[in-house]
Coordinates of C-alpha atoms in Angstrom, one line a residue:
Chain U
X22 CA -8.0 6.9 11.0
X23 CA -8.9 4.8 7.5
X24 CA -11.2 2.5 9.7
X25 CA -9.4 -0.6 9.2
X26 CA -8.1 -1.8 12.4
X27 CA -5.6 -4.5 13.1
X28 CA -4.0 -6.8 15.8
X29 CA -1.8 -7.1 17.5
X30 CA 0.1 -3.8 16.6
X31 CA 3.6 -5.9 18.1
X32 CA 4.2 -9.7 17.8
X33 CA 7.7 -11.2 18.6
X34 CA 8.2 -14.5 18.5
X35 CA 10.5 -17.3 17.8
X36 CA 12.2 -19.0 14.6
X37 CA 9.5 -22.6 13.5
X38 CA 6.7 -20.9 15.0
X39 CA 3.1 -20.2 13.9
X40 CA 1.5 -16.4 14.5
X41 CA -2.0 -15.1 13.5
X42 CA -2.9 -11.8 12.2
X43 CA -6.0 -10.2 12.6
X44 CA -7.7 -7.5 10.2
X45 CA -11.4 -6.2 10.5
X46 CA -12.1 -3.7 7.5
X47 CA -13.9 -0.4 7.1
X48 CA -17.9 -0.8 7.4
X49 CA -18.9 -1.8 4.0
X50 CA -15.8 -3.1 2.7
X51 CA -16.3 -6.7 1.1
X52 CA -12.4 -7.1 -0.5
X53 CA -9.3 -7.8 1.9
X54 CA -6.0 -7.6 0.8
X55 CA -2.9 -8.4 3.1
X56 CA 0.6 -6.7 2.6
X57 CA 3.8 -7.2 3.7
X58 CA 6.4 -4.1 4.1
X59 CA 10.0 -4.5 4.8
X60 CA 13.0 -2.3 4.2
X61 CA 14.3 -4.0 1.3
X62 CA 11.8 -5.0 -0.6
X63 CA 8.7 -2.6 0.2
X64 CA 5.3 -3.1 0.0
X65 CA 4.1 -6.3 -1.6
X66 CA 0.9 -7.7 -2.2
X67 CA 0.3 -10.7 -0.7
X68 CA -3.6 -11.9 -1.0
X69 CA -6.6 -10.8 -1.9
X70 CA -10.3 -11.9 -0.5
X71 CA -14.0 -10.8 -1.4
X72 CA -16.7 -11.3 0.2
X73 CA -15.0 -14.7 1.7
X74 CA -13.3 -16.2 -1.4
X75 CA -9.9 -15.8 -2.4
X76 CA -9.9 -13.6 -5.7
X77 CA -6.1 -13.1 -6.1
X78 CA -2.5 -14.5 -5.0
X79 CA 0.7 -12.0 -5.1
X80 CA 4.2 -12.4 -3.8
X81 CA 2.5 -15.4 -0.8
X82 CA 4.8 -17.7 0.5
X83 CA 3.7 -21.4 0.7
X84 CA 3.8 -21.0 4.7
X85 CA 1.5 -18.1 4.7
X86 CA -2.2 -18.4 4.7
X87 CA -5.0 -16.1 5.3
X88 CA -8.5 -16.8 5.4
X89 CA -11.9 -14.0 5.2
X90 CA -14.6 -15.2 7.4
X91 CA -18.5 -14.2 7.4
X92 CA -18.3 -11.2 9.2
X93 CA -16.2 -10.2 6.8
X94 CA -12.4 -10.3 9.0
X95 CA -9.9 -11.8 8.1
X96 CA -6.8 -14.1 9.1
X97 CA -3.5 -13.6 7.8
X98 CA -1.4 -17.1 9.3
X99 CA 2.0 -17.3 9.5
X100 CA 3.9 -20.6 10.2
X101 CA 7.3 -22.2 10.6
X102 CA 8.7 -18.0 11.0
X103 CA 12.0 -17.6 9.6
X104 CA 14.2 -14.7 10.6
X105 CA 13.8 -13.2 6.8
X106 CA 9.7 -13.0 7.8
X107 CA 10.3 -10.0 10.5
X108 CA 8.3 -7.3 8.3
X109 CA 5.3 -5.2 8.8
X110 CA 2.4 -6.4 7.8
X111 CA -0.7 -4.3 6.4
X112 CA -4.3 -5.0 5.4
X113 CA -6.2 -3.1 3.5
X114 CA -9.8 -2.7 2.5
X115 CA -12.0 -1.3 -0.6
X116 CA -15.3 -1.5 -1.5
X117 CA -15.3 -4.2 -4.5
X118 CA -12.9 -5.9 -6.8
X119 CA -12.2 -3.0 -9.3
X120 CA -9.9 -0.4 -9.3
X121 CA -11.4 1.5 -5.8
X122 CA -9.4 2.6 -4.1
X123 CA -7.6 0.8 -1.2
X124 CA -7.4 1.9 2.7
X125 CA -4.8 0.7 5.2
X126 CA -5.1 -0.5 8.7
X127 CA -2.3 0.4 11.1
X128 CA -0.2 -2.8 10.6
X129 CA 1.3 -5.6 12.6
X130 CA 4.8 -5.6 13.2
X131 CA 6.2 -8.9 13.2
X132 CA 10.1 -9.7 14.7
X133 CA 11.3 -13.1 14.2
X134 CA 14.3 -14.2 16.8
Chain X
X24 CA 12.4 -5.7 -14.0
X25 CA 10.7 -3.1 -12.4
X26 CA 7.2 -2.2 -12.8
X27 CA 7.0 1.3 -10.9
X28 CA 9.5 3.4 -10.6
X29 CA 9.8 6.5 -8.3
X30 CA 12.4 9.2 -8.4
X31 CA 14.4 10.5 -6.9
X32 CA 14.7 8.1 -4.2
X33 CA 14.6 11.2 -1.4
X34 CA 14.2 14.9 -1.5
X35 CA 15.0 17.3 0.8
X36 CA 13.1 21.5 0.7
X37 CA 13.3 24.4 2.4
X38 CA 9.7 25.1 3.4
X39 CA 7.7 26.9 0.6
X40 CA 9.6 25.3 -2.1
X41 CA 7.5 23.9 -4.3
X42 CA 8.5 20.3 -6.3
X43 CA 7.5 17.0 -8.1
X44 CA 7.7 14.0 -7.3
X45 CA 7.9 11.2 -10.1
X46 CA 6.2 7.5 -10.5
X47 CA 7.0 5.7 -14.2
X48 CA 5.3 2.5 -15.1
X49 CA 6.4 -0.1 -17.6
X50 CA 3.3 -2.5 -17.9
X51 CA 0.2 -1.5 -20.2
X52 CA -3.8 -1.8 -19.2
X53 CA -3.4 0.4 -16.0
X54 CA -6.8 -0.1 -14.2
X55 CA -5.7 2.8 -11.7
X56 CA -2.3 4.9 -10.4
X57 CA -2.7 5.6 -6.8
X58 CA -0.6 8.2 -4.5
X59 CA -0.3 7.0 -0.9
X60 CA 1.4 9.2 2.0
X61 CA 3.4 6.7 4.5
X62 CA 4.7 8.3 8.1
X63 CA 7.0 6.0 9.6
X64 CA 6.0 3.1 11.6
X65 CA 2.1 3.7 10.2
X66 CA -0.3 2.1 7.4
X67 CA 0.1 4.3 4.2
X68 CA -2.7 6.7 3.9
X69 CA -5.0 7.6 0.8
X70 CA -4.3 10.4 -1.2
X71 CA -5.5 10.4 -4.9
X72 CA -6.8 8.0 -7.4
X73 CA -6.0 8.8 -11.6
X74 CA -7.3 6.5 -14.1
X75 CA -6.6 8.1 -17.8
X76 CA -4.0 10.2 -19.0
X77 CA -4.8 13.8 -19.0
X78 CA -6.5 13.3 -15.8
X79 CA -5.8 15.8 -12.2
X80 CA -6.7 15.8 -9.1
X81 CA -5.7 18.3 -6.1
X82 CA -5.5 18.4 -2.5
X83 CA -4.5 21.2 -0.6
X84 CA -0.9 21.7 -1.6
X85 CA -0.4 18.6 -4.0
X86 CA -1.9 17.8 -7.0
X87 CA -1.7 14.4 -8.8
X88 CA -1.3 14.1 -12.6
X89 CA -1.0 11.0 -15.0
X90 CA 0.1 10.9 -18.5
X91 CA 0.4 7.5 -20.4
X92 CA 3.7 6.1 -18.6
X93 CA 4.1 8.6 -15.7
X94 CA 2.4 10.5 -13.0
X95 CA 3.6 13.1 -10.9
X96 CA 3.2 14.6 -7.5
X97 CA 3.1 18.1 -7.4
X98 CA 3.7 19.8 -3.9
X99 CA 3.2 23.3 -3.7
X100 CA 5.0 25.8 -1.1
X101 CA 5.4 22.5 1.5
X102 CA 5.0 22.7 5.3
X103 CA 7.1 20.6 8.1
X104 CA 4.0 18.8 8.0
X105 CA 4.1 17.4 4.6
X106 CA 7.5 15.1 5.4
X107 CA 6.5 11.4 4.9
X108 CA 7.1 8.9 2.8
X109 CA 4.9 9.3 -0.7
X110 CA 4.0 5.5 -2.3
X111 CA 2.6 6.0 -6.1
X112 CA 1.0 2.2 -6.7
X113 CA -0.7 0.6 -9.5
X114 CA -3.1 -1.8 -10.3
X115 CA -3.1 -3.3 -13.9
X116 CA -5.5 -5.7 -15.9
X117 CA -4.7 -9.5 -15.8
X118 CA -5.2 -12.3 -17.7
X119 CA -7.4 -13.8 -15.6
X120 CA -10.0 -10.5 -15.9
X121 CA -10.3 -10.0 -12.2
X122 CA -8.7 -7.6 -9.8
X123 CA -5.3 -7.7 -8.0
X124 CA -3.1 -5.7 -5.8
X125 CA -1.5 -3.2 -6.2
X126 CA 2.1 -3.0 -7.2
X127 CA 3.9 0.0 -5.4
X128 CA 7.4 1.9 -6.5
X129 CA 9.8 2.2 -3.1
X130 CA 8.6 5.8 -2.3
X131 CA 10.5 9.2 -2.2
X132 CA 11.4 10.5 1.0
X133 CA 10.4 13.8 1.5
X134 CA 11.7 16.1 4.2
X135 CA 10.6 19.5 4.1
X136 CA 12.9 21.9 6.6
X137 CA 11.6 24.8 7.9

């Protein structure tokens, strides 16, 4: 168990609509980073938040948004779902904005119909 | 192009066979290599952090290594218990002088029959 936790673990929903995905990171953790992993194209980083602001952007689509609030969660939101956004999606913590090391939560797995 | 590169793609031992598992990089100022276990369905759990070439680090039967392009993952007389998925990811310098993500290869397979 890394200590990150995340929900739902399963989320099916329809094509055009909105989903939120929640991540709480290990005690002590101030940076957030969101992932999504699907069979073709892997792991890939999607945002990164510290200690509330937004610090990086990766591979993010316009209709994705995440957010990190004071208590340190955070919010990945994803809108107008297309078929191609079934995927899971992982968040992952670390201590600081360097090169720590990162630790996963468990993942949300996310089908689109 | 490619930034991290893991080979071979899958790999297949008899238990007790000892191998290595391979993660290139293309991109210079690597801020950190990371090794990552995945088993299926789960989040990808930590193994080993390298930052300089010439640097090691071991756990039980594996042991890390990272030279200035490559790393590799030694596994030593595997178990059942060792099949997973192994991720190698790394993080390099930016422009912008801040941190990023991590940029993973697609992972070797690794099944170890007993």
């Amino acid at each position: 168990d890394s200590g990150v936790t995340q929900t739902p673990k399963h989320l099916i929903t329809a094509t055009g609509q909105r989903v939120t995905l929640r991540c709480s990171p290990r005690s002590g953790d101030l940076s957030v980073y969101w992932y999504q992993q699907s069979l073709d194209q892997g792991l890939q980083f999607l945002i990164h938040y510290y200690n509330g602001e937004e610090r990086a952007k990766g591979n993010i689509l316009e209709r994705f948004s995440a957010q990190q609030f004071p208590d340190l969660h955070s919010e990945l939101n994803l809108s107008s779902l297309e078929l191609g956004d079934s995927a899971l999606y992982f968040c992952a913590s670390s201590v600081g904005t360097a090169a720590y090391e990162q630790y996963f939560g468990p993942g949300t797995r996310l089908t689109v119909t | 192009e490619d930034q991290v590169t893991q080979s071979p793609e899958a790999l297949r031992l008899q238990e007790g066979e000892s191998s290595s598992l391979n993660c290139s990089y293309t991109v210079s100022g690597l801020r950190g290599l990371f090794w990552y276990r995945q088993d299926p369905g789960k989040g990808p759990e930590f193994l080993f952090t390298l930052y300089s070439a010439g640097e090691e680090k071991e756990k039980e039967r594996l042991k890390a290594t990272l030279t200035k392009k490559e790393s590799f993952l030694h596994i030593t007389a595997p178990k059942p218990e060792d099949s997973a998925t192994y991720l190698c990811a790394v993080r390099f310098a930016y422009s912008g002088g801040g941190a990023d993500g991590l940029t993973f290869g697609k992972g070797t397979h690794l099944i170890i029959q007993p």
